[in-house]
Short mmCIF file of C-alpha atoms in Angstrom, two decimals:
data_model
loop_
_atom_site.label_atom_id
_atom_site.label_comp_id
_atom_site.label_asym_id
_atom_site.label_seq_id
_atom_site.Cartn_x
_atom_site.Cartn_y
_atom_site.Cartn_z
CA MET A 1 38.07 -1.64 37.86
CA LYS A 2 39.26 0.75 35.23
CA THR A 3 38.05 -1.51 32.45
CA GLY A 4 34.64 -1.90 34.09
CA GLY A 5 34.33 1.87 34.33
CA ILE A 6 35.12 2.22 30.66
CA ILE A 7 32.47 -0.35 29.71
CA ASN A 8 29.86 1.37 31.88
CA ASN A 9 30.77 4.70 30.31
CA TYR A 10 30.34 3.22 26.84
CA TYR A 11 26.96 1.67 27.65
CA ALA A 12 25.77 4.89 29.27
CA PHE A 13 26.80 6.77 26.14
CA ILE A 14 24.80 4.40 23.89
CA PHE A 15 21.87 4.44 26.31
CA ILE A 16 21.64 8.25 26.24
CA LEU A 17 21.82 8.29 22.43
CA THR A 18 19.10 5.63 22.28
CA LEU A 19 16.80 7.69 24.49
CA PHE A 20 17.37 10.70 22.25
CA TYR A 21 16.61 8.68 19.12
CA GLY A 22 13.56 7.18 20.80
CA ALA A 23 12.15 10.52 21.95
CA VAL A 24 12.80 12.40 18.70
CA PHE A 25 12.94 9.93 15.81
CA CYS A 26 11.27 6.65 16.81
CA PHE A 27 8.39 8.52 18.46
CA SER A 28 7.49 10.11 15.11
CA GLY A 29 6.13 6.73 14.02
CA PHE A 30 3.68 6.63 16.93
CA VAL A 31 2.30 10.17 16.91
CA GLY A 32 -1.43 10.20 16.27
CA THR A 33 -1.91 6.46 16.80
CA PRO A 34 -5.37 6.16 18.38
CA PHE A 35 -5.93 4.15 21.55
CA GLY A 36 -9.11 3.60 23.49
CA SER A 37 -7.87 2.46 26.88
CA PHE A 38 -4.89 2.34 29.21
CA LYS A 39 -4.26 -1.22 28.02
CA ASP A 40 -3.93 0.05 24.45
CA LEU A 41 -1.46 2.67 25.61
CA ILE A 42 0.64 -0.01 27.29
CA VAL A 43 0.72 -1.99 24.02
CA LEU A 44 1.94 1.07 22.12
CA VAL A 45 4.56 1.82 24.78
CA LEU A 46 5.80 -1.77 24.52
CA GLN A 47 6.07 -1.43 20.73
CA TRP A 48 8.01 1.79 21.20
CA GLY A 49 10.25 -0.07 23.63
CA VAL A 50 10.96 -2.75 21.04
CA VAL A 51 11.96 -0.08 18.51
CA LEU A 52 14.23 1.48 21.14
CA PHE A 53 15.80 -1.91 21.86
CA ALA A 54 16.49 -2.36 18.14
CA THR A 55 17.90 1.16 17.94
CA TYR A 56 20.20 0.43 20.88
CA GLY A 57 21.63 -2.51 18.93
CA LEU A 58 22.16 -0.40 15.82
CA LEU A 59 23.94 2.34 17.75
CA MET A 60 26.14 -0.27 19.42
CA VAL A 61 27.24 -1.61 16.04
CA ILE A 62 28.08 1.74 14.45
CA SER A 63 29.85 2.99 17.59
CA VAL A 64 32.23 0.05 18.01
CA CYS A 65 34.76 1.76 15.73
CA LYS A 66 35.20 5.45 16.47
CA TYR A 67 36.17 6.17 12.86
CA VAL A 68 33.02 4.55 11.51
CA PHE A 69 30.93 6.33 14.13
CA SER A 70 32.44 9.71 13.20
CA VAL A 71 31.12 9.31 9.65
CA VAL A 72 27.95 7.24 10.02
CA PHE A 73 26.38 8.85 13.09
CA PRO A 74 26.17 12.44 11.74
CA LEU A 75 24.82 11.17 8.42
CA LEU A 76 22.24 8.88 10.03
CA THR A 77 21.12 11.50 12.54
CA THR A 78 20.76 14.18 9.87
CA LEU A 79 18.76 11.88 7.60
CA CYS A 80 16.53 10.81 10.50
CA THR A 81 15.98 14.48 11.35
CA ILE A 82 14.76 15.25 7.83
CA LEU A 83 12.46 12.22 7.73
CA ALA A 84 11.10 12.84 11.23
CA TYR A 85 10.41 16.47 10.31
CA PHE A 86 8.17 15.41 7.43
CA SER A 87 6.53 12.77 9.61
CA TYR A 88 5.67 15.31 12.32
CA THR A 89 4.62 18.13 9.98
CA ALA A 90 3.03 16.30 7.04
CA ASN A 91 2.40 12.70 8.19
CA VAL A 92 4.69 11.52 5.40
CA GLN A 93 6.85 8.45 5.87
CA LEU A 94 9.70 7.11 3.77
CA THR A 95 8.43 4.41 1.39
CA PRO A 96 9.76 2.75 -1.78
CA MET A 97 7.26 4.87 -3.74
CA LEU A 98 8.63 8.07 -2.23
CA ILE A 99 12.16 6.98 -3.08
CA ASP A 100 11.05 6.32 -6.65
CA LEU A 101 9.57 9.81 -6.91
CA THR A 102 12.79 11.29 -5.55
CA PHE A 103 14.61 10.03 -8.63
CA VAL A 104 11.79 10.96 -11.02
CA ASN A 105 10.98 14.52 -9.91
CA ASP A 106 13.25 17.40 -10.81
CA ALA A 107 15.02 19.69 -8.32
CA ARG A 108 12.35 22.38 -8.55
CA THR A 109 9.71 19.97 -7.24
CA TRP A 110 11.73 19.12 -4.15
CA MET A 111 12.74 22.73 -3.53
CA GLY A 112 9.05 23.45 -3.04
CA VAL A 113 8.93 21.35 0.15
CA ILE A 114 11.97 22.93 1.78
CA ASP A 115 11.25 25.65 4.34
CA PHE A 116 13.21 27.60 6.93
CA TRP A 117 12.46 25.27 9.83
CA LEU A 118 13.52 22.19 7.89
CA VAL A 119 16.86 23.80 7.10
CA ALA A 120 17.26 25.04 10.67
CA VAL A 121 16.61 21.72 12.40
CA THR A 122 18.72 19.86 9.84
CA VAL A 123 21.72 22.14 10.38
CA LEU A 124 21.28 21.99 14.16
CA SER A 125 21.02 18.20 14.04
CA PHE A 126 24.18 17.89 11.96
CA VAL A 127 26.17 20.19 14.23
CA LEU A 128 25.06 18.38 17.39
CA SER A 129 25.76 14.97 15.87
CA VAL A 130 29.28 16.06 14.91
CA ILE A 131 29.84 17.19 18.51
CA VAL A 132 28.61 13.80 19.76
CA ALA A 133 30.87 12.00 17.28
CA SER A 134 33.80 14.09 18.47
CA TYR A 135 33.01 13.19 22.08
CA ARG A 136 32.94 9.50 21.18
CA PHE A 137 36.27 9.87 19.37
CA ARG A 138 38.02 11.54 22.31
CA HIS A 139 36.45 10.22 25.47
CA ILE A 140 34.83 6.79 24.93
CA LYS A 141 37.52 4.14 25.10
CA SER A 142 37.26 0.36 24.89
CA GLY A 143 39.65 -2.50 24.37
CA PHE A 144 39.74 -4.88 21.43
CA TYR A 145 37.88 -7.72 23.12
CA GLU A 146 35.34 -5.35 24.60
CA SER A 147 34.70 -3.94 21.14
CA ILE A 148 34.21 -7.42 19.70
CA LEU A 149 31.77 -8.25 22.50
CA ASN A 150 29.82 -5.03 21.91
CA LEU A 151 29.71 -5.74 18.18
CA ILE A 152 28.34 -9.24 18.78
CA ILE A 153 25.72 -7.96 21.23
CA GLY A 154 24.63 -5.24 18.79
CA ILE A 155 24.35 -7.67 15.88
CA LEU A 156 22.33 -10.10 18.00
CA ILE A 157 19.90 -7.33 18.95
CA ILE A 158 19.51 -6.36 15.29
CA LEU A 159 18.88 -9.99 14.27
CA ILE A 160 16.37 -10.54 17.07
CA THR A 161 14.32 -7.44 16.25
CA ASN A 162 14.58 -7.57 12.45
CA ILE A 163 14.59 -11.28 11.58
CA TRP A 164 14.33 -13.85 14.35
CA VAL A 165 11.25 -12.63 16.27
CA SER A 166 8.51 -12.13 13.67
CA LYS A 167 6.31 -10.01 15.95
CA PHE A 168 9.09 -7.43 16.18
CA VAL A 169 9.83 -7.14 12.46
CA ASN A 170 7.06 -4.84 11.21
CA PRO A 171 7.02 -2.38 14.15
CA VAL A 172 10.79 -1.98 13.79
CA ALA A 173 11.02 -1.99 9.99
CA GLU A 174 8.33 0.66 9.57
CA ARG A 175 9.85 3.18 11.96
CA LEU A 176 12.99 5.26 12.15
CA PRO A 177 15.85 4.57 12.00
CA TYR A 178 15.36 1.09 10.49
CA ASN A 179 12.71 2.38 8.10
CA ILE A 180 15.53 3.91 6.03
CA PHE A 181 17.24 0.58 5.40
CA HIS A 182 14.06 -1.42 4.84
CA SER A 183 12.58 1.17 2.44
CA PHE A 184 15.69 1.23 0.29
CA LEU A 185 15.89 -2.57 0.38
CA ARG A 186 12.28 -2.87 -0.78
CA TYR A 187 12.89 -0.22 -3.44
CA TYR A 188 15.86 -2.20 -4.76
CA ASN A 189 13.93 -5.49 -4.73
CA ASP A 190 10.91 -3.90 -6.41
CA LYS A 191 13.06 -2.43 -9.16
CA LYS A 192 14.72 -5.79 -9.68
CA VAL A 193 11.32 -7.45 -10.07
CA ALA A 194 10.07 -4.70 -12.38
CA LEU A 195 13.05 -5.17 -14.70
CA GLU A 196 12.98 -8.96 -14.81
CA GLU A 197 12.21 -10.85 -17.99
CA ARG A 198 8.79 -12.49 -18.18
CA ASN A 199 7.01 -14.64 -20.70
CA THR A 200 5.31 -12.32 -23.12
CA PHE A 201 2.43 -12.72 -25.55
CA THR A 202 4.08 -13.32 -28.92
CA VAL A 203 0.91 -13.56 -31.01
CA MET A 204 -0.33 -10.02 -31.60
CA PRO A 205 -3.97 -9.21 -30.77
CA HIS A 206 -6.43 -7.53 -33.11
CA THR A 207 -9.12 -4.92 -32.53
CA ASP A 208 -11.32 -2.73 -34.70
CA VAL A 209 -12.05 -0.36 -31.83
CA ASP A 210 -11.01 3.21 -32.53
CA SER A 211 -12.17 4.88 -29.30
CA LEU A 212 -12.79 3.35 -25.87
CA ASN A 213 -12.00 3.99 -22.21
CA VAL A 214 -11.52 0.85 -20.12
CA VAL A 215 -11.16 1.32 -16.36
CA LEU A 216 -10.29 -1.35 -13.82
CA VAL A 217 -10.62 -0.48 -10.14
CA ILE A 218 -8.84 -2.93 -7.86
CA GLY A 219 -10.65 -2.76 -4.54
CA GLU A 220 -9.32 -3.53 -1.09
CA SER A 221 -10.93 -5.85 1.49
CA LEU A 222 -14.47 -5.23 0.19
CA ARG A 223 -16.70 -8.24 0.71
CA SER A 224 -19.62 -8.88 -1.60
CA ASP A 225 -22.34 -9.29 1.02
CA HIS A 226 -21.90 -5.75 2.39
CA LEU A 227 -23.01 -4.11 -0.85
CA GLN A 228 -26.51 -2.68 -0.83
CA MET A 229 -26.85 -3.73 -4.47
CA ASN A 230 -26.42 -7.34 -3.31
CA GLY A 231 -29.22 -7.13 -0.77
CA TYR A 232 -27.32 -5.80 2.25
CA HIS A 233 -29.72 -4.14 4.67
CA ARG A 234 -27.75 -0.88 4.88
CA GLU A 235 -27.49 1.84 2.25
CA THR A 236 -23.82 1.38 1.41
CA THR A 237 -24.00 1.81 -2.39
CA PRO A 238 -26.91 4.19 -3.18
CA LEU A 239 -25.00 6.09 -5.88
CA LEU A 240 -23.82 2.97 -7.69
CA MET A 241 -27.38 1.68 -7.70
CA GLN A 242 -28.45 4.95 -9.34
CA ASP A 243 -25.70 4.38 -11.89
CA SER A 244 -27.26 1.00 -12.75
CA CYS A 245 -24.11 -0.98 -12.05
CA ILE A 246 -24.39 -4.70 -12.65
CA SER A 247 -23.14 -6.67 -9.67
CA LEU A 248 -21.41 -10.04 -9.86
CA PRO A 249 -22.15 -11.36 -6.36
CA ASN A 250 -20.76 -14.87 -6.81
CA VAL A 251 -17.10 -14.21 -7.58
CA TYR A 252 -14.65 -16.37 -5.64
CA THR A 253 -10.98 -15.61 -5.04
CA GLU A 254 -8.61 -18.44 -4.23
CA PRO A 255 -5.91 -16.22 -2.69
CA CYS A 256 -7.27 -14.01 0.08
CA TYR A 257 -4.27 -11.74 0.59
CA THR A 258 -3.44 -8.72 -1.55
CA HIS A 259 0.09 -9.76 -2.46
CA LEU A 260 -1.22 -12.99 -4.00
CA SER A 261 -4.70 -12.06 -5.20
CA VAL A 262 -3.67 -9.04 -7.31
CA PRO A 263 -1.13 -10.88 -9.51
CA HIS A 264 -3.59 -13.76 -9.77
CA MET A 265 -6.39 -11.57 -11.14
CA LEU A 266 -4.20 -9.63 -13.59
CA THR A 267 -2.65 -12.65 -15.31
CA ARG A 268 -3.72 -15.95 -16.82
CA ALA A 269 -3.08 -17.63 -13.47
CA ASP A 270 -5.79 -20.04 -12.33
CA SER A 271 -6.19 -22.80 -9.77
CA VAL A 272 -4.18 -25.17 -11.99
CA ASN A 273 -1.54 -22.77 -13.31
CA THR A 274 -0.87 -20.58 -10.28
CA GLY A 275 2.73 -19.94 -11.30
CA ARG A 276 1.65 -17.78 -14.23
CA ALA A 277 1.06 -14.96 -11.76
CA PHE A 278 4.82 -14.66 -11.32
CA THR A 279 6.18 -15.75 -14.71
CA GLU A 280 3.87 -14.11 -17.26
CA GLN A 281 2.95 -10.58 -18.16
CA SER A 282 -0.56 -9.29 -17.51
CA PHE A 283 -3.36 -8.24 -19.83
CA VAL A 284 -1.77 -4.78 -19.81
CA THR A 285 0.69 -5.97 -22.46
CA ILE A 286 -2.13 -7.20 -24.68
CA PHE A 287 -3.85 -3.82 -24.39
CA LYS A 288 -0.61 -2.06 -25.32
CA GLN A 289 -0.18 -4.35 -28.31
CA ALA A 290 -3.73 -3.44 -29.35
CA GLY A 291 -2.88 0.27 -29.35
CA TYR A 292 -4.20 1.28 -25.93
CA ARG A 293 -2.54 3.92 -23.79
CA THR A 294 -2.13 2.28 -20.37
CA ALA A 295 -1.80 3.84 -16.92
CA TRP A 296 -1.71 2.66 -13.31
CA ILE A 297 -2.71 4.96 -10.45
CA SER A 298 -1.64 3.53 -7.11
CA ASN A 299 -3.16 4.49 -3.78
CA GLN A 300 -1.50 1.61 -1.96
CA ASP A 301 1.96 0.68 -0.89
CA GLN A 302 3.49 -1.38 -3.67
CA ALA A 303 4.51 -5.01 -3.16
CA ASP A 304 7.12 -7.01 -5.02
CA THR A 305 4.47 -9.52 -6.13
CA TYR A 306 2.66 -7.01 -8.32
CA VAL A 307 5.12 -4.15 -8.83
CA TYR A 308 5.99 -5.70 -12.20
CA PHE A 309 2.46 -5.05 -13.48
CA MET A 310 2.53 -1.48 -12.24
CA ASN A 311 5.64 -0.85 -14.31
CA GLU A 312 4.15 -2.75 -17.25
CA CYS A 313 1.93 0.29 -17.85
CA ASP A 314 3.00 3.28 -19.95
CA THR A 315 2.37 5.59 -17.00
CA LEU A 316 2.70 4.94 -13.26
CA ILE A 317 1.29 7.49 -10.81
CA TYR A 318 1.45 7.39 -7.00
CA ALA A 319 -1.53 9.14 -5.42
CA ASN A 320 -0.11 8.96 -1.89
CA SER A 321 3.58 8.09 -2.07
CA GLY A 322 4.36 8.89 1.56
CA LYS A 323 1.50 6.99 3.18
CA SER A 324 2.04 3.95 5.36
CA LEU A 325 -0.21 1.73 7.44
CA TYR A 326 1.93 2.80 10.40
CA ILE A 327 1.15 6.49 9.93
CA ILE A 328 -2.36 7.34 11.12
CA ASP A 329 -3.56 10.04 8.74
CA LYS A 330 -6.37 10.46 6.23
CA TRP A 331 -5.71 8.15 3.30
CA LEU A 332 -8.53 8.60 0.82
CA ASP A 333 -9.22 7.16 -2.60
CA SER A 334 -10.52 10.55 -3.69
CA ASP A 335 -6.84 11.53 -3.82
CA ILE A 336 -6.74 9.54 -7.06
CA LEU A 337 -9.19 11.87 -8.82
CA PRO A 338 -6.80 14.67 -9.94
CA ALA A 339 -4.47 12.21 -11.68
CA TYR A 340 -7.45 10.33 -13.13
CA LYS A 341 -8.99 13.47 -14.63
CA LYS A 342 -5.64 14.43 -16.10
CA LEU A 343 -5.32 11.02 -17.76
CA LEU A 344 -8.80 11.30 -19.24
CA GLY A 345 -7.79 14.61 -20.80
CA GLU A 346 -4.77 13.16 -22.57
CA LYS A 347 -4.83 12.77 -26.33
CA ALA A 348 -5.34 9.05 -26.70
CA ASP A 349 -8.44 7.52 -28.25
CA LYS A 350 -8.04 4.19 -26.49
CA LYS A 351 -7.13 4.11 -22.82
CA LEU A 352 -6.76 1.45 -20.15
CA ILE A 353 -6.63 2.93 -16.65
CA LEU A 354 -6.00 0.74 -13.61
CA MET A 355 -6.55 2.10 -10.10
CA HIS A 356 -5.34 0.28 -7.02
CA THR A 357 -7.40 1.70 -4.16
CA ILE A 358 -6.97 1.68 -0.39
CA GLY A 359 -10.72 1.03 -0.06
CA SER A 360 -11.67 -0.80 3.13
CA HIS A 361 -8.22 -1.53 4.48
CA TRP A 362 -7.67 -1.39 8.21
CA TYR A 363 -7.47 1.22 9.99
CA TYR A 364 -10.97 1.99 8.62
CA THR A 365 -11.51 5.53 9.91
CA THR A 366 -8.51 6.86 7.98
CA HIS A 367 -10.37 6.14 4.73
CA PHE A 368 -13.38 8.40 5.26
CA TYR A 369 -14.20 11.69 6.95
CA GLU A 370 -15.89 11.47 10.34
CA GLU A 371 -18.30 14.27 9.43
CA THR A 372 -19.58 12.32 6.41
CA SER A 373 -19.81 8.93 8.14
CA LYS A 374 -23.28 7.45 7.88
CA PHE A 375 -23.02 4.77 10.56
CA LYS A 376 -21.98 5.47 14.15
CA PRO A 377 -20.28 4.94 16.55
CA ASN A 378 -16.95 4.37 14.81
CA ILE A 379 -13.84 2.61 16.03
CA LYS A 380 -11.69 4.54 18.49
CA SER A 381 -8.54 2.43 18.76
CA LYS A 382 -6.10 0.75 16.41
CA ILE A 383 -6.03 -2.17 18.82
CA VAL A 384 -8.81 -4.31 17.32
CA SER A 385 -9.86 -5.93 20.59
CA SER A 386 -10.55 -2.51 22.14
CA ASN A 387 -13.37 -1.83 19.68
CA THR A 388 -16.83 -3.35 19.76
CA LYS A 389 -18.17 -5.44 16.90
CA GLU A 390 -20.73 -2.71 16.21
CA GLU A 391 -17.99 -0.09 15.90
CA MET A 392 -15.97 -2.34 13.60
CA ILE A 393 -18.90 -2.98 11.25
CA ASN A 394 -20.01 0.66 11.30
CA SER A 395 -16.56 1.89 10.35
CA TYR A 396 -16.14 -0.81 7.72
CA ASP A 397 -19.49 0.08 6.14
CA ASN A 398 -18.51 3.75 6.14
CA THR A 399 -15.51 2.86 3.97
CA ILE A 400 -17.93 1.29 1.50
CA VAL A 401 -20.02 4.47 1.45
CA GLU A 402 -16.80 6.35 0.65
CA THR A 403 -16.03 3.84 -2.11
CA ASP A 404 -19.55 4.34 -3.46
CA ARG A 405 -18.94 8.10 -3.62
CA PHE A 406 -15.49 7.64 -5.18
CA ILE A 407 -16.58 5.23 -7.93
CA HIS A 408 -19.54 7.49 -8.71
CA GLN A 409 -17.08 10.32 -9.37
CA ILE A 410 -14.97 8.03 -11.56
CA ILE A 411 -18.09 7.16 -13.54
CA ASP A 412 -18.98 10.84 -13.95
CA GLY A 413 -15.78 11.30 -15.92
CA LEU A 414 -16.73 8.51 -18.32
CA ARG A 415 -20.37 9.23 -19.09
CA GLY A 416 -19.77 11.19 -22.27
CA SER A 417 -17.54 8.58 -23.89
CA ASP A 418 -17.61 4.94 -24.91
CA ALA A 419 -16.49 3.44 -21.63
CA VAL A 420 -16.66 0.37 -19.41
CA LEU A 421 -15.59 0.10 -15.77
CA ILE A 422 -14.90 -3.10 -13.86
CA TYR A 423 -14.52 -3.11 -10.07
CA LEU A 424 -13.03 -6.17 -8.39
CA SER A 425 -11.81 -6.29 -4.81
CA ASP A 426 -8.74 -8.34 -3.95
CA HIS A 427 -10.49 -10.24 -1.14
CA GLY A 428 -13.08 -9.87 1.61
CA GLU A 429 -12.81 -9.13 5.32
CA SER A 430 -13.74 -10.86 8.56
CA LEU A 431 -16.06 -8.76 10.72
CA GLY A 432 -16.47 -10.71 13.91
CA GLU A 433 -17.54 -14.09 12.55
CA ASP A 434 -16.52 -16.60 15.23
CA GLY A 435 -14.53 -13.80 16.83
CA TYR A 436 -12.31 -13.14 13.80
CA PHE A 437 -11.59 -9.71 12.33
CA LEU A 438 -9.63 -8.29 9.37
CA HIS A 439 -7.95 -10.81 7.05
CA GLY A 440 -5.14 -12.42 9.01
CA THR A 441 -6.75 -15.88 9.07
CA ASP A 442 -8.03 -17.83 6.08
CA ARG A 443 -11.82 -17.89 6.40
CA SER A 444 -14.73 -18.27 3.98
CA GLU A 445 -15.83 -14.61 4.11
CA LEU A 446 -12.43 -13.57 2.76
CA HIS A 447 -12.96 -15.50 -0.47
CA TYR A 448 -15.97 -13.56 -1.77
CA PRO A 449 -14.85 -10.12 -2.97
CA ALA A 450 -17.17 -7.44 -4.28
CA CYS A 451 -17.36 -7.16 -8.05
CA PHE A 452 -19.50 -5.02 -10.36
CA VAL A 453 -19.47 -3.51 -13.84
CA TRP A 454 -20.63 -0.18 -15.23
CA PHE A 455 -20.88 0.84 -18.88
CA SER A 456 -21.77 4.12 -20.56
CA ASP A 457 -24.74 4.70 -22.86
CA GLY A 458 -22.29 4.96 -25.75
CA TYR A 459 -20.81 1.57 -24.89
CA LYS A 460 -24.26 0.01 -24.61
CA LYS A 461 -25.26 1.40 -27.98
CA LYS A 462 -22.09 0.23 -29.70
CA TYR A 463 -21.83 -3.19 -28.01
CA PRO A 464 -25.37 -4.36 -27.17
CA ALA A 465 -24.41 -8.03 -27.44
CA LYS A 466 -21.68 -7.59 -24.83
CA VAL A 467 -24.08 -5.85 -22.45
CA ASP A 468 -26.67 -8.60 -22.88
CA ALA A 469 -24.03 -11.26 -22.23
CA LEU A 470 -22.89 -9.43 -19.10
CA LYS A 471 -26.43 -9.39 -17.74
CA ARG A 472 -26.84 -13.11 -18.47
CA ASN A 473 -23.56 -13.97 -16.77
CA ALA A 474 -23.99 -11.72 -13.74
CA ARG A 475 -25.19 -14.53 -11.44
CA ARG A 476 -22.60 -17.07 -12.61
CA ARG A 477 -20.21 -18.59 -10.12
CA LEU A 478 -16.84 -17.26 -11.18
CA ARG A 479 -13.29 -17.24 -9.97
CA THR A 480 -11.19 -14.09 -10.19
CA ASP A 481 -9.28 -15.61 -13.10
CA PHE A 482 -12.24 -14.52 -15.24
CA LEU A 483 -10.91 -10.96 -15.17
CA PHE A 484 -7.98 -11.45 -17.58
CA HIS A 485 -10.25 -12.84 -20.27
CA SER A 486 -13.26 -10.64 -19.58
CA ILE A 487 -11.49 -7.28 -19.63
CA ILE A 488 -9.98 -8.21 -22.99
CA GLY A 489 -13.46 -9.12 -24.15
CA ALA A 490 -14.92 -5.89 -22.79
CA ALA A 491 -12.37 -3.96 -24.88
CA SER A 492 -13.34 -5.96 -27.98
CA ILE A 493 -9.81 -7.25 -28.39
CA GLU A 494 -9.34 -10.54 -30.21
CA SER A 495 -6.51 -12.63 -28.78
CA VAL A 496 -5.51 -16.27 -28.91
CA TYR A 497 -4.73 -15.99 -25.20
CA LYS A 498 -8.33 -15.31 -24.25
CA GLU A 499 -10.52 -18.20 -23.13
CA GLU A 500 -14.02 -17.58 -24.44
CA SER A 501 -15.66 -19.51 -21.60
CA LEU A 502 -14.23 -17.04 -19.08
CA ASP A 503 -15.36 -13.92 -20.94
CA ILE A 504 -18.48 -12.59 -19.20
CA PHE A 505 -19.05 -10.26 -22.16
CA LYS A 506 -19.44 -13.22 -24.52
#
């Protein structure tokens, strides 16, 4: 009876700690998540319950040994307090990009985000966690076999929620306290990929260009047939049509997921040599060899499949380092503009600027302002099935209007120089065809991404043959592997690695 009482006391102790973590830390990952019905609320509560279940397992593991608990629990609780504070007050979540910036920025930068309340709640959290650890040390007793059993149960819970049941993995990994481990793991893996050796281009390129700005905008989930310039019945791209952009409506992407399509388009990878996307460097290296200053501005969460190319550039800038798809907050491509304007002002005659945009990624309404939305009603819930098809399409089209406005501002910064801009989305999006939405299932509409080109008057005057070739090739059926060869051609770089037949400027 005494042993049973001790076990119950131990489980009650872990249960109370789990409820505290769930109410204070785990809940920070759900604040602001929109729902349109009671059913949606139940789904969110169930997700929260899964995170609590996973947290229960973690707390069981670290509390098995009172000495380990005395050290780990105060540290974990204090760190969770700091991260939850920023999540509640600034909608910022721990990400590999944020970790990277932590090591890059100096102390003065981080001192600017520390305020009285952060210090107060952190100190309070640490003191309370030390008291809890002391209570565990003095009052919670368990025998050897009971401890082994608790350890096994805790490990099983962690494995179930983090590895074995796939539906549990993302909700758990993206929220406290597991978000800490998974973010640092991704950061480590990304750094390992960024530092790996890849096949390089040993034959040096040649160019006679002395001044040129080349901009590549990597779009997100933007399908070709929803562009007004391609005959879509809605005014989704009025500004780009004023800018006389040339659309390439027949571009096909083999991969229809970001983590595969981006490395495919940046390298010499094609339908035959798909492995080049993960063994070779991108066209960024050729631009650097040709004397271009290169920069990557990211407005997306980085992935290990293309983080190498981000670090291939001379400069890497994160526009929204603390954003996550699990934090519902405004996530706009216009946040790129300050860094972009700063890059344009740098002293470099030849520049290559790549921008990875958030574009038309789900959850759509976070990527435009409600007051500027052209098509209504908009979606009201993050649970896709709770929104009507009309709301889904309206909100999706509003993201395109925002992209139209954003690209127009990018173009404004290039008008007075010799410049060329290429926009290519990573893939399309399903919008209710046969009942399918987003891009979780391989369907035909995902394989036709939006693509268009803009060039300045100075570029047209200096390279009339390239402009004429672009206009001739605009209706060609192309695969996204054209980009590697065409962007080199647009920059007037001569390279043995460029296939002339895939250069739309030839």
